[in-house]
């Protein structure tokens, strides 16, 4: 049966557009999930959930990306390279700038922080929760994947005084033998045991034209069009896994606070619904896809909720009909990751995704048995109202963010 192009079949130009979109999609996960965490557990509960979520996922996926792109090391340069390909720091939206002093010392600052732009209107208490309470332990948790004696400490950070202060924040990163070694967070040990953390992906072809790894010097910006096609496929798959790992860590943090599994699953579905719809809309525009069944099939094929294929058991068939099968197997279902939250009684995340392509689309269950959940995408006469979960996620300035071409990357040498 005809199928839309899989990730590995996209052109280099398409992949170069897709990768930053996937990084931003991962960042929008919290914009989609945290409003519902606040409703259930309050602002302090949300703060603690976010801390545990990022401390669980970040050390795991940071190490995966280092290995995939061959830049493992124990210095500040390695830490900075990891930040550049991290859903916590999507390029330009979180405009990290770097200065590398030597192996054990560097600085970074944010000329623009999209997360701050989202939170600042909510008041100083929310800014402190994000820029102090959450960042302090989670920056260190990211650094510990590289060196247990690395410390990330603020030079200055919000709340901004004066209100228009730039850069939005600045930080020192220092590795010193006198620093007590930080342990790998307990949450990260649990996330490391998931199938998402251990899934094997296709290696990068070192003989393809373009960059195949990041073993060279740190550069000020990653221009993804400079990479090889197989490298971009691997990066896209790793970034999609970052989203799954973050969502699994989010669910784990919820379960630490309640025995009500239905509440946990409901919040997980609300998170997935919000991010699925908004990301589908952005992907359709970014890849210049049609707002019809063809476009919906193409979006489903590359949407981070349903990738990588080594992790998610999914089949997409497109003829004069669009039929999607979410299989009963696959590591994602065994982990209880996003695809497992979609079932015959809960199509809301799937409906939000296809309506991000065309608001007239929705899913209709054709079967739910040993072969998995089979859904046909059908077209209604009238557009559906946007889901509340998508509307909440749309409050993020990331919803309308536009990436720009910023020229040739410049190598950053130790000063």
mmCIF file of C-alpha atoms in Angstrom:
data_model
loop_
_atom_site.group_PDB
_atom_site.id
_atom_site.type_symbol
_atom_site.label_atom_id
_atom_site.label_comp_id
_atom_site.label_asym_id
_atom_site.label_seq_id
_atom_site.Cartn_x
_atom_site.Cartn_y
_atom_site.Cartn_z
ATOM 1 C CA UNK A 1 0.000 0.000 0.000
ATOM 2 C CA UNK A 2 1.284 3.568 -0.709
ATOM 3 C CA UNK A 3 2.860 5.283 2.270
ATOM 4 C CA UNK A 4 3.986 8.872 2.851
ATOM 5 C CA UNK A 5 7.744 9.483 2.890
ATOM 6 C CA UNK A 6 9.344 8.305 6.113
ATOM 7 C CA UNK A 7 11.902 10.420 7.937
ATOM 8 C CA UNK A 8 14.776 8.595 6.251
ATOM 9 C CA UNK A 9 13.302 9.396 2.821
ATOM 10 C CA UNK A 10 13.156 13.166 3.233
ATOM 11 C CA UNK A 11 15.560 15.394 1.336
ATOM 12 C CA UNK A 12 18.454 17.132 3.044
ATOM 13 C CA UNK A 13 16.661 20.479 2.704
ATOM 14 C CA UNK A 14 13.506 19.082 4.309
ATOM 15 C CA UNK A 15 15.477 17.535 7.165
ATOM 16 C CA UNK A 16 17.359 20.798 7.774
ATOM 17 C CA UNK A 17 13.986 22.509 8.248
ATOM 18 C CA UNK A 18 12.558 19.653 10.308
ATOM 19 C CA UNK A 19 15.301 19.341 12.956
ATOM 20 C CA UNK A 20 14.899 22.806 14.570
ATOM 21 C CA UNK A 21 11.125 22.315 14.446
ATOM 22 C CA UNK A 22 11.499 19.056 16.390
ATOM 23 C CA UNK A 23 13.731 20.784 18.941
ATOM 24 C CA UNK A 24 11.107 23.481 19.437
ATOM 25 C CA UNK A 25 8.406 20.781 19.614
ATOM 26 C CA UNK A 26 10.231 19.211 22.542
ATOM 27 C CA UNK A 27 10.343 22.545 24.317
ATOM 28 C CA UNK A 28 6.585 22.972 23.850
ATOM 29 C CA UNK A 29 5.968 19.771 25.804
ATOM 30 C CA UNK A 30 6.079 21.695 29.071
ATOM 31 C CA UNK A 31 3.938 24.510 27.711
ATOM 32 C CA UNK A 32 1.357 21.798 26.960
ATOM 33 C CA UNK A 33 1.654 19.839 30.199
ATOM 34 C CA UNK A 34 2.367 22.255 33.021
ATOM 35 C CA UNK A 35 -0.977 24.140 33.030
ATOM 36 C CA UNK A 36 -2.670 20.836 33.828
ATOM 37 C CA UNK A 37 -0.052 20.012 36.471
ATOM 38 C CA UNK A 38 -0.773 23.384 38.107
ATOM 39 C CA UNK A 39 -4.511 22.645 38.075
ATOM 40 C CA UNK A 40 -3.946 19.302 39.797
ATOM 41 C CA UNK A 41 -1.029 20.046 42.151
ATOM 42 C CA UNK A 42 -0.686 23.833 42.395
ATOM 43 C CA UNK A 43 2.239 26.066 41.418
ATOM 44 C CA UNK A 44 4.679 24.475 43.870
ATOM 45 C CA UNK A 45 3.661 21.021 42.731
ATOM 46 C CA UNK A 46 4.204 22.035 39.098
ATOM 47 C CA UNK A 47 7.644 23.406 39.954
ATOM 48 C CA UNK A 48 8.707 20.166 41.627
ATOM 49 C CA UNK A 49 7.274 18.062 38.801
ATOM 50 C CA UNK A 50 9.293 20.100 36.290
ATOM 51 C CA UNK A 51 12.479 19.654 38.323
ATOM 52 C CA UNK A 52 12.050 15.883 38.520
ATOM 53 C CA UNK A 53 10.981 15.673 34.866
ATOM 54 C CA UNK A 54 14.120 17.382 33.510
ATOM 55 C CA UNK A 55 16.486 15.766 36.035
ATOM 56 C CA UNK A 56 15.179 12.384 34.907
ATOM 57 C CA UNK A 57 15.337 12.849 31.147
ATOM 58 C CA UNK A 58 18.156 15.319 30.493
ATOM 59 C CA UNK A 59 21.176 13.280 31.668
ATOM 60 C CA UNK A 60 19.937 10.293 29.656
ATOM 61 C CA UNK A 61 19.275 11.963 26.325
ATOM 62 C CA UNK A 62 22.342 14.215 26.639
ATOM 63 C CA UNK A 63 24.598 11.165 26.794
ATOM 64 C CA UNK A 64 22.736 9.555 23.864
ATOM 65 C CA UNK A 65 23.361 12.586 21.644
ATOM 66 C CA UNK A 66 27.036 12.750 22.627
ATOM 67 C CA UNK A 67 27.496 9.152 21.537
ATOM 68 C CA UNK A 68 25.461 9.548 18.351
ATOM 69 C CA UNK A 69 27.504 12.533 17.136
ATOM 70 C CA UNK A 70 30.871 11.420 18.537
ATOM 71 C CA UNK A 71 31.567 14.359 20.836
ATOM 72 C CA UNK A 72 31.825 12.589 24.192
ATOM 73 C CA UNK A 73 34.280 14.254 26.534
ATOM 74 C CA UNK A 74 34.626 15.630 30.041
ATOM 75 C CA UNK A 75 34.998 19.366 29.409
ATOM 76 C CA UNK A 76 32.882 22.478 29.125
ATOM 77 C CA UNK A 77 32.986 22.331 25.325
ATOM 78 C CA UNK A 78 31.163 18.994 25.437
ATOM 79 C CA UNK A 79 28.528 20.458 27.754
ATOM 80 C CA UNK A 80 27.934 23.359 25.360
ATOM 81 C CA UNK A 81 27.696 21.125 22.304
ATOM 82 C CA UNK A 82 25.036 19.062 24.057
ATOM 83 C CA UNK A 83 23.034 22.167 24.889
ATOM 84 C CA UNK A 84 22.892 23.072 21.205
ATOM 85 C CA UNK A 85 20.976 19.878 20.360
ATOM 86 C CA UNK A 86 18.695 19.729 23.390
ATOM 87 C CA UNK A 87 14.920 20.210 23.465
ATOM 88 C CA UNK A 88 15.488 22.375 26.524
ATOM 89 C CA UNK A 89 17.363 24.869 24.338
ATOM 90 C CA UNK A 90 15.814 24.990 20.852
ATOM 91 C CA UNK A 91 17.949 27.195 18.589
ATOM 92 C CA UNK A 92 17.091 30.887 18.345
ATOM 93 C CA UNK A 93 13.931 30.536 20.470
ATOM 94 C CA UNK A 94 16.304 29.912 23.381
ATOM 95 C CA UNK A 95 19.183 31.918 21.927
ATOM 96 C CA UNK A 96 22.146 30.503 23.819
ATOM 97 C CA UNK A 97 25.482 32.216 23.162
ATOM 98 C CA UNK A 98 28.759 30.702 24.368
ATOM 99 C CA UNK A 99 32.257 31.722 25.429
ATOM 100 C CA UNK A 100 34.833 28.985 25.975
ATOM 101 C CA UNK A 101 37.737 29.995 28.226
ATOM 102 C CA UNK A 102 39.444 26.601 28.460
ATOM 103 C CA UNK A 103 38.660 22.930 29.054
ATOM 104 C CA UNK A 104 37.245 23.562 32.522
ATOM 105 C CA UNK A 105 35.611 26.966 32.240
ATOM 106 C CA UNK A 106 33.132 28.776 30.030
ATOM 107 C CA UNK A 107 30.140 31.070 30.020
ATOM 108 C CA UNK A 108 26.805 31.074 28.270
ATOM 109 C CA UNK A 109 24.078 33.648 28.088
ATOM 110 C CA UNK A 110 20.684 33.974 26.452
ATOM 111 C CA UNK A 111 20.263 36.911 24.113
ATOM 112 C CA UNK A 112 16.629 35.834 23.869
ATOM 113 C CA UNK A 113 14.783 33.399 26.130
ATOM 114 C CA UNK A 114 11.442 32.301 24.710
ATOM 115 C CA UNK A 115 10.610 30.514 27.954
ATOM 116 C CA UNK A 116 11.057 33.779 29.859
ATOM 117 C CA UNK A 117 8.786 35.542 27.367
ATOM 118 C CA UNK A 118 6.136 32.916 28.140
ATOM 119 C CA UNK A 119 6.452 33.142 31.910
ATOM 120 C CA UNK A 120 7.309 36.803 32.566
ATOM 121 C CA UNK A 121 3.716 38.045 32.084
ATOM 122 C CA UNK A 122 2.635 35.645 34.850
ATOM 123 C CA UNK A 123 4.656 37.536 37.471
ATOM 124 C CA UNK A 124 7.878 37.258 39.436
ATOM 125 C CA UNK A 125 6.823 34.183 41.417
ATOM 126 C CA UNK A 126 6.596 32.111 38.246
ATOM 127 C CA UNK A 127 9.838 33.628 36.929
ATOM 128 C CA UNK A 128 11.682 32.686 40.125
ATOM 129 C CA UNK A 129 10.202 29.188 39.978
ATOM 130 C CA UNK A 130 11.579 28.704 36.454
ATOM 131 C CA UNK A 131 14.828 30.682 36.485
ATOM 132 C CA UNK A 132 15.926 29.795 40.035
ATOM 133 C CA UNK A 133 14.131 26.787 41.506
ATOM 134 C CA UNK A 134 13.999 24.719 38.315
ATOM 135 C CA UNK A 135 17.171 25.837 36.545
ATOM 136 C CA UNK A 136 19.588 25.366 39.444
ATOM 137 C CA UNK A 137 19.197 21.583 39.832
ATOM 138 C CA UNK A 138 18.393 20.846 36.201
ATOM 139 C CA UNK A 139 21.382 22.669 34.689
ATOM 140 C CA UNK A 140 23.623 20.656 36.999
ATOM 141 C CA UNK A 141 21.781 17.453 36.068
ATOM 142 C CA UNK A 142 22.497 18.158 32.397
ATOM 143 C CA UNK A 143 26.161 18.874 33.136
ATOM 144 C CA UNK A 144 26.603 15.690 35.171
ATOM 145 C CA UNK A 145 26.181 13.663 31.978
ATOM 146 C CA UNK A 146 29.574 15.122 30.976
ATOM 147 C CA UNK A 147 31.429 15.699 34.237
ATOM 148 C CA UNK A 148 30.288 15.089 37.806
ATOM 149 C CA UNK A 149 32.389 18.023 39.018
ATOM 150 C CA UNK A 150 30.796 20.574 36.683
ATOM 151 C CA UNK A 151 28.807 23.391 38.244
ATOM 152 C CA UNK A 152 26.499 25.811 36.421
ATOM 153 C CA UNK A 153 26.089 29.011 38.427
ATOM 154 C CA UNK A 154 24.333 32.301 37.560
ATOM 155 C CA UNK A 155 26.115 35.530 36.779
ATOM 156 C CA UNK A 156 22.708 37.198 36.601
ATOM 157 C CA UNK A 157 19.203 35.977 35.893
ATOM 158 C CA UNK A 158 15.561 37.094 36.019
ATOM 159 C CA UNK A 159 13.451 38.613 37.398
ATOM 160 C CA UNK A 160 14.943 41.292 35.164
ATOM 161 C CA UNK A 161 15.970 44.566 36.733
ATOM 162 C CA UNK A 162 15.568 46.803 34.772
ATOM 163 C CA UNK A 163 12.599 45.170 33.069
ATOM 164 C CA UNK A 164 14.221 45.212 29.611
ATOM 165 C CA UNK A 165 17.617 43.884 30.710
ATOM 166 C CA UNK A 166 19.600 41.965 28.112
ATOM 167 C CA UNK A 167 20.981 39.400 27.838
ATOM 168 C CA UNK A 168 18.093 37.759 29.628
ATOM 169 C CA UNK A 169 20.460 35.715 31.796
ATOM 170 C CA UNK A 170 24.124 34.692 31.991
ATOM 171 C CA UNK A 171 25.857 31.701 33.604
ATOM 172 C CA UNK A 172 29.326 30.403 34.444
ATOM 173 C CA UNK A 173 30.179 26.752 33.898
ATOM 174 C CA UNK A 174 33.161 25.617 35.957
ATOM 175 C CA UNK A 175 34.759 22.201 36.388
ATOM 176 C CA UNK A 176 37.023 21.922 39.400
ATOM 177 C CA UNK A 177 38.459 18.948 41.263
ATOM 178 C CA UNK A 178 37.535 20.711 44.513
ATOM 179 C CA UNK A 179 33.834 20.532 43.620
ATOM 180 C CA UNK A 180 32.072 17.626 45.310
ATOM 181 C CA UNK A 181 31.030 15.172 42.590
ATOM 182 C CA UNK A 182 27.327 15.288 41.820
ATOM 183 C CA UNK A 183 25.540 11.950 41.699
ATOM 184 C CA UNK A 184 23.414 10.988 38.717
ATOM 185 C CA UNK A 185 19.861 11.882 39.825
ATOM 186 C CA UNK A 186 17.736 8.965 41.005
ATOM 187 C CA UNK A 187 15.097 9.913 38.440
ATOM 188 C CA UNK A 188 17.697 9.536 35.678
ATOM 189 C CA UNK A 189 18.496 6.011 36.804
ATOM 190 C CA UNK A 190 14.829 5.100 36.428
ATOM 191 C CA UNK A 191 14.529 6.775 33.034
ATOM 192 C CA UNK A 192 17.730 5.044 31.900
ATOM 193 C CA UNK A 193 15.941 1.723 32.445
ATOM 194 C CA UNK A 194 13.234 2.550 29.873
ATOM 195 C CA UNK A 195 13.260 1.140 26.367
ATOM 196 C CA UNK A 196 13.361 4.696 25.018
ATOM 197 C CA UNK A 197 16.726 5.212 26.706
ATOM 198 C CA UNK A 198 18.146 1.991 25.240
ATOM 199 C CA UNK A 199 16.659 1.863 21.729
ATOM 200 C CA UNK A 200 19.223 1.371 18.972
ATOM 201 C CA UNK A 201 19.011 3.674 15.947
ATOM 202 C CA UNK A 202 20.674 3.402 12.553
ATOM 203 C CA UNK A 203 24.258 4.701 12.553
ATOM 204 C CA UNK A 204 25.302 7.753 10.572
ATOM 205 C CA UNK A 205 26.985 7.063 7.246
ATOM 206 C CA UNK A 206 30.438 8.687 7.575
ATOM 207 C CA UNK A 207 30.954 8.644 3.799
ATOM 208 C CA UNK A 208 28.013 10.893 2.931
ATOM 209 C CA UNK A 209 28.798 14.494 1.964
ATOM 210 C CA UNK A 210 28.406 16.993 4.801
ATOM 211 C CA UNK A 211 29.097 16.824 8.504
ATOM 212 C CA UNK A 212 28.648 13.366 9.984
ATOM 213 C CA UNK A 213 29.537 14.144 13.606
ATOM 214 C CA UNK A 214 30.362 17.012 15.989
ATOM 215 C CA UNK A 215 33.890 15.962 16.905
ATOM 216 C CA UNK A 216 35.281 19.237 15.562
ATOM 217 C CA UNK A 217 35.319 22.583 17.365
ATOM 218 C CA UNK A 218 32.314 24.132 19.062
ATOM 219 C CA UNK A 219 30.552 26.584 16.733
ATOM 220 C CA UNK A 220 28.385 29.536 17.668
ATOM 221 C CA UNK A 221 25.353 28.218 15.738
ATOM 222 C CA UNK A 222 24.497 24.864 14.254
ATOM 223 C CA UNK A 223 23.456 25.269 10.632
ATOM 224 C CA UNK A 224 21.729 21.980 10.010
ATOM 225 C CA UNK A 225 21.962 22.252 6.222
ATOM 226 C CA UNK A 226 25.722 21.710 6.631
ATOM 227 C CA UNK A 227 25.175 18.191 7.985
ATOM 228 C CA UNK A 228 24.858 15.003 5.951
ATOM 229 C CA UNK A 229 21.422 13.559 5.282
ATOM 230 C CA UNK A 230 21.981 10.468 7.432
ATOM 231 C CA UNK A 231 23.303 12.652 10.267
ATOM 232 C CA UNK A 232 20.141 14.773 10.140
ATOM 233 C CA UNK A 233 17.987 11.640 10.189
ATOM 234 C CA UNK A 234 19.802 10.430 13.300
ATOM 235 C CA UNK A 235 19.580 13.852 14.968
ATOM 236 C CA UNK A 236 15.844 14.041 14.191
ATOM 237 C CA UNK A 237 15.284 10.578 15.645
ATOM 238 C CA UNK A 238 17.312 11.388 18.772
ATOM 239 C CA UNK A 239 15.368 14.638 19.256
ATOM 240 C CA UNK A 240 12.064 12.764 18.931
ATOM 241 C CA UNK A 241 13.318 10.358 21.593
ATOM 242 C CA UNK A 242 14.177 13.334 23.805
ATOM 243 C CA UNK A 243 10.490 14.243 23.715
ATOM 244 C CA UNK A 244 9.423 10.709 24.646
ATOM 245 C CA UNK A 245 11.946 10.580 27.484
ATOM 246 C CA UNK A 246 10.764 13.932 28.788
ATOM 247 C CA UNK A 247 7.116 12.810 28.640
ATOM 248 C CA UNK A 248 7.944 9.530 30.417
ATOM 249 C CA UNK A 249 9.773 11.473 33.125
ATOM 250 C CA UNK A 250 6.769 13.819 33.427
ATOM 251 C CA UNK A 251 4.434 10.837 33.944
ATOM 252 C CA UNK A 252 6.842 9.383 36.483
ATOM 253 C CA UNK A 253 6.829 12.655 38.433
ATOM 254 C CA UNK A 254 3.020 12.699 38.386
ATOM 255 C CA UNK A 255 2.841 9.134 39.704
ATOM 256 C CA UNK A 256 5.128 10.105 42.586
ATOM 257 C CA UNK A 257 2.351 12.447 43.754
ATOM 258 C CA UNK A 258 -0.826 10.460 43.330
ATOM 259 C CA UNK A 259 -2.104 6.895 43.281
ATOM 260 C CA UNK A 260 -4.870 7.970 40.916
ATOM 261 C CA UNK A 261 -3.666 6.397 37.670
ATOM 262 C CA UNK A 262 -6.637 7.775 35.764
ATOM 263 C CA UNK A 263 -5.596 11.295 36.749
ATOM 264 C CA UNK A 264 -2.019 10.613 35.594
ATOM 265 C CA UNK A 265 -3.207 9.283 32.239
ATOM 266 C CA UNK A 266 -5.651 12.165 31.828
ATOM 267 C CA UNK A 267 -2.896 14.748 32.370
ATOM 268 C CA UNK A 268 -0.599 12.806 30.051
ATOM 269 C CA UNK A 269 -3.261 12.886 27.331
ATOM 270 C CA UNK A 270 -3.834 16.591 27.869
ATOM 271 C CA UNK A 271 -0.107 17.199 27.448
ATOM 272 C CA UNK A 272 0.010 15.076 24.296
ATOM 273 C CA UNK A 273 -3.121 16.699 22.853
ATOM 274 C CA UNK A 274 -1.718 20.199 23.284
ATOM 275 C CA UNK A 275 1.690 19.514 21.821
ATOM 276 C CA UNK A 276 0.413 17.172 19.070
ATOM 277 C CA UNK A 277 -1.941 19.747 17.605
ATOM 278 C CA UNK A 278 0.352 22.764 17.711
ATOM 279 C CA UNK A 279 3.389 20.853 16.432
ATOM 280 C CA UNK A 280 1.365 19.353 13.563
ATOM 281 C CA UNK A 281 0.311 22.851 12.539
ATOM 282 C CA UNK A 282 3.918 24.093 12.606
ATOM 283 C CA UNK A 283 5.196 21.064 10.678
ATOM 284 C CA UNK A 284 2.615 21.506 7.937
ATOM 285 C CA UNK A 285 3.679 25.124 7.436
ATOM 286 C CA UNK A 286 7.422 24.523 7.796
ATOM 287 C CA UNK A 287 7.458 21.654 5.282
ATOM 288 C CA UNK A 288 5.002 23.419 2.962
ATOM 289 C CA UNK A 289 2.498 20.555 3.034
ATOM 290 C CA UNK A 290 -1.068 20.578 1.799
ATOM 291 C CA UNK A 291 -3.974 20.955 4.220
ATOM 292 C CA UNK A 292 -5.634 17.667 3.274
ATOM 293 C CA UNK A 293 -5.214 13.911 3.693
ATOM 294 C CA UNK A 294 -1.897 13.978 1.842
ATOM 295 C CA UNK A 295 -0.582 16.637 4.194
ATOM 296 C CA UNK A 296 -1.944 14.807 7.242
ATOM 297 C CA UNK A 297 -0.201 11.591 6.180
ATOM 298 C CA UNK A 298 3.100 13.438 5.706
ATOM 299 C CA UNK A 299 2.823 15.121 9.107
ATOM 300 C CA UNK A 300 1.976 11.867 10.902
ATOM 301 C CA UNK A 301 5.005 10.238 9.271
ATOM 302 C CA UNK A 302 7.439 12.744 10.831
ATOM 303 C CA UNK A 303 5.573 13.887 13.973
ATOM 304 C CA UNK A 304 7.712 13.362 17.102
ATOM 305 C CA UNK A 305 4.810 11.687 18.925
ATOM 306 C CA UNK A 306 5.070 8.816 16.440
ATOM 307 C CA UNK A 307 8.816 8.523 15.957
ATOM 308 C CA UNK A 308 11.343 7.131 15.649
ATOM 309 C CA UNK A 309 10.063 3.969 13.972
ATOM 310 C CA UNK A 310 12.559 1.864 15.917
ATOM 311 C CA UNK A 311 10.613 2.906 19.031
ATOM 312 C CA UNK A 312 7.009 3.346 17.832
ATOM 313 C CA UNK A 313 4.986 0.624 16.095
ATOM 314 C CA UNK A 314 2.983 2.629 13.548
ATOM 315 C CA UNK A 315 1.921 2.112 9.951
ATOM 316 C CA UNK A 316 0.485 4.852 7.723
ATOM 317 C CA UNK A 317 -1.299 3.919 4.463
ATOM 318 C CA UNK A 318 -2.501 6.508 1.991
ATOM 319 C CA UNK A 319 -4.601 5.768 -1.103
ATOM 320 C CA UNK A 320 -7.872 7.566 -1.587
ATOM 321 C CA UNK A 321 -8.163 6.989 2.179
ATOM 322 C CA UNK A 322 -5.745 7.629 5.033
ATOM 323 C CA UNK A 323 -5.516 4.748 7.501
ATOM 324 C CA UNK A 324 -3.193 4.669 10.503
ATOM 325 C CA UNK A 325 -2.437 1.562 12.551
ATOM 326 C CA UNK A 326 -0.953 1.894 16.015
ATOM 327 C CA UNK A 327 0.394 -1.576 16.616
ATOM 328 C CA UNK A 328 0.106 -3.547 19.852
ATOM 329 C CA UNK A 329 3.879 -4.032 20.041
ATOM 330 C CA UNK A 330 6.766 -1.642 20.012
ATOM 331 C CA UNK A 331 8.945 -0.299 22.752
ATOM 332 C CA UNK A 332 6.852 2.875 23.129
ATOM 333 C CA UNK A 333 3.756 0.927 24.124
ATOM 334 C CA UNK A 334 5.773 -1.226 26.522
ATOM 335 C CA UNK A 335 7.154 1.951 28.146
ATOM 336 C CA UNK A 336 3.689 3.498 28.434
ATOM 337 C CA UNK A 337 4.881 6.384 26.263
ATOM 338 C CA UNK A 338 2.732 8.742 24.202
ATOM 339 C CA UNK A 339 1.350 6.246 21.630
ATOM 340 C CA UNK A 340 -0.051 4.102 24.457
ATOM 341 C CA UNK A 341 -2.210 7.053 25.585
ATOM 342 C CA UNK A 342 -4.225 6.875 22.344
ATOM 343 C CA UNK A 343 -6.913 4.187 22.344
ATOM 344 C CA UNK A 344 -10.397 3.629 20.970
ATOM 345 C CA UNK A 345 -11.923 5.667 23.786
ATOM 346 C CA UNK A 346 -9.308 8.422 23.746
ATOM 347 C CA UNK A 347 -8.670 9.796 20.272
ATOM 348 C CA UNK A 348 -8.312 13.386 21.461
ATOM 349 C CA UNK A 349 -4.515 13.579 20.887
ATOM 350 C CA UNK A 350 -4.857 12.004 17.437
ATOM 351 C CA UNK A 351 -7.725 14.306 16.501
ATOM 352 C CA UNK A 352 -5.728 17.352 17.636
ATOM 353 C CA UNK A 353 -2.799 16.236 15.495
ATOM 354 C CA UNK A 354 -4.748 15.816 12.244
ATOM 355 C CA UNK A 355 -6.742 18.989 12.920
ATOM 356 C CA UNK A 356 -3.437 20.840 13.092
ATOM 357 C CA UNK A 357 -3.289 20.073 9.360
ATOM 358 C CA UNK A 358 -6.970 20.719 8.604
ATOM 359 C CA UNK A 359 -9.572 21.467 11.316
ATOM 360 C CA UNK A 360 -12.109 19.393 9.399
ATOM 361 C CA UNK A 361 -10.162 16.172 9.946
ATOM 362 C CA UNK A 362 -10.670 13.628 12.717
ATOM 363 C CA UNK A 363 -10.029 9.980 13.458
ATOM 364 C CA UNK A 364 -12.603 7.213 13.203
ATOM 365 C CA UNK A 365 -11.862 3.814 14.742
ATOM 366 C CA UNK A 366 -11.976 0.954 12.232
ATOM 367 C CA UNK A 367 -10.702 -1.751 14.545
ATOM 368 C CA UNK A 368 -9.188 -2.376 17.948
ATOM 369 C CA UNK A 369 -7.863 -5.886 18.373
ATOM 370 C CA UNK A 370 -4.774 -8.090 18.195
ATOM 371 C CA UNK A 371 -3.468 -6.164 15.190
ATOM 372 C CA UNK A 372 -3.637 -2.886 17.071
ATOM 373 C CA UNK A 373 -5.742 0.248 16.910
ATOM 374 C CA UNK A 374 -6.746 1.050 13.333
ATOM 375 C CA UNK A 375 -7.894 4.623 12.655
ATOM 376 C CA UNK A 376 -9.160 6.162 9.452
ATOM 377 C CA UNK A 377 -8.741 9.899 9.032
ATOM 378 C CA UNK A 378 -12.036 11.298 7.746
ATOM 379 C CA UNK A 379 -13.054 14.772 6.613
ATOM 380 C CA UNK A 380 -16.086 16.488 8.131
ATOM 381 C CA UNK A 381 -18.058 19.197 6.401
ATOM 382 C CA UNK A 382 -17.340 21.819 9.061
ATOM 383 C CA UNK A 383 -14.126 22.635 10.949
ATOM 384 C CA UNK A 384 -13.969 21.561 14.579
ATOM 385 C CA UNK A 385 -13.354 24.008 17.407
ATOM 386 C CA UNK A 386 -9.739 24.043 18.542
ATOM 387 C CA UNK A 387 -9.151 21.763 21.529
ATOM 388 C CA UNK A 388 -8.701 23.585 24.823
ATOM 389 C CA UNK A 389 -5.355 21.811 25.308
ATOM 390 C CA UNK A 390 -4.045 23.200 22.014
ATOM 391 C CA UNK A 391 -5.340 26.668 22.821
ATOM 392 C CA UNK A 392 -3.472 26.570 26.161
ATOM 393 C CA UNK A 393 -0.238 25.520 24.465
ATOM 394 C CA UNK A 394 -0.690 28.300 21.915
ATOM 395 C CA UNK A 395 -0.116 30.859 24.675
ATOM 396 C CA UNK A 396 3.591 30.107 24.242
ATOM 397 C CA UNK A 397 5.482 32.523 22.051
ATOM 398 C CA UNK A 398 6.899 29.380 20.461
ATOM 399 C CA UNK A 399 3.577 28.882 18.670
ATOM 400 C CA UNK A 400 4.368 31.587 16.113
ATOM 401 C CA UNK A 401 8.159 31.586 16.332
ATOM 402 C CA UNK A 402 10.036 31.797 13.024
ATOM 403 C CA UNK A 403 13.550 30.456 12.513
ATOM 404 C CA UNK A 404 15.975 32.631 10.555
ATOM 405 C CA UNK A 405 19.028 31.935 8.449
ATOM 406 C CA UNK A 406 21.954 33.321 10.442
ATOM 407 C CA UNK A 407 24.885 32.775 8.108
ATOM 408 C CA UNK A 408 28.026 30.704 8.307
ATOM 409 C CA UNK A 409 28.756 29.245 11.775
ATOM 410 C CA UNK A 410 31.890 30.510 13.489
ATOM 411 C CA UNK A 411 34.177 28.215 15.482
ATOM 412 C CA UNK A 412 34.533 29.201 19.142
ATOM 413 C CA UNK A 413 38.097 28.649 20.320
ATOM 414 C CA UNK A 414 39.271 28.709 23.937
ATOM 415 C CA UNK A 415 40.249 32.210 25.027
#
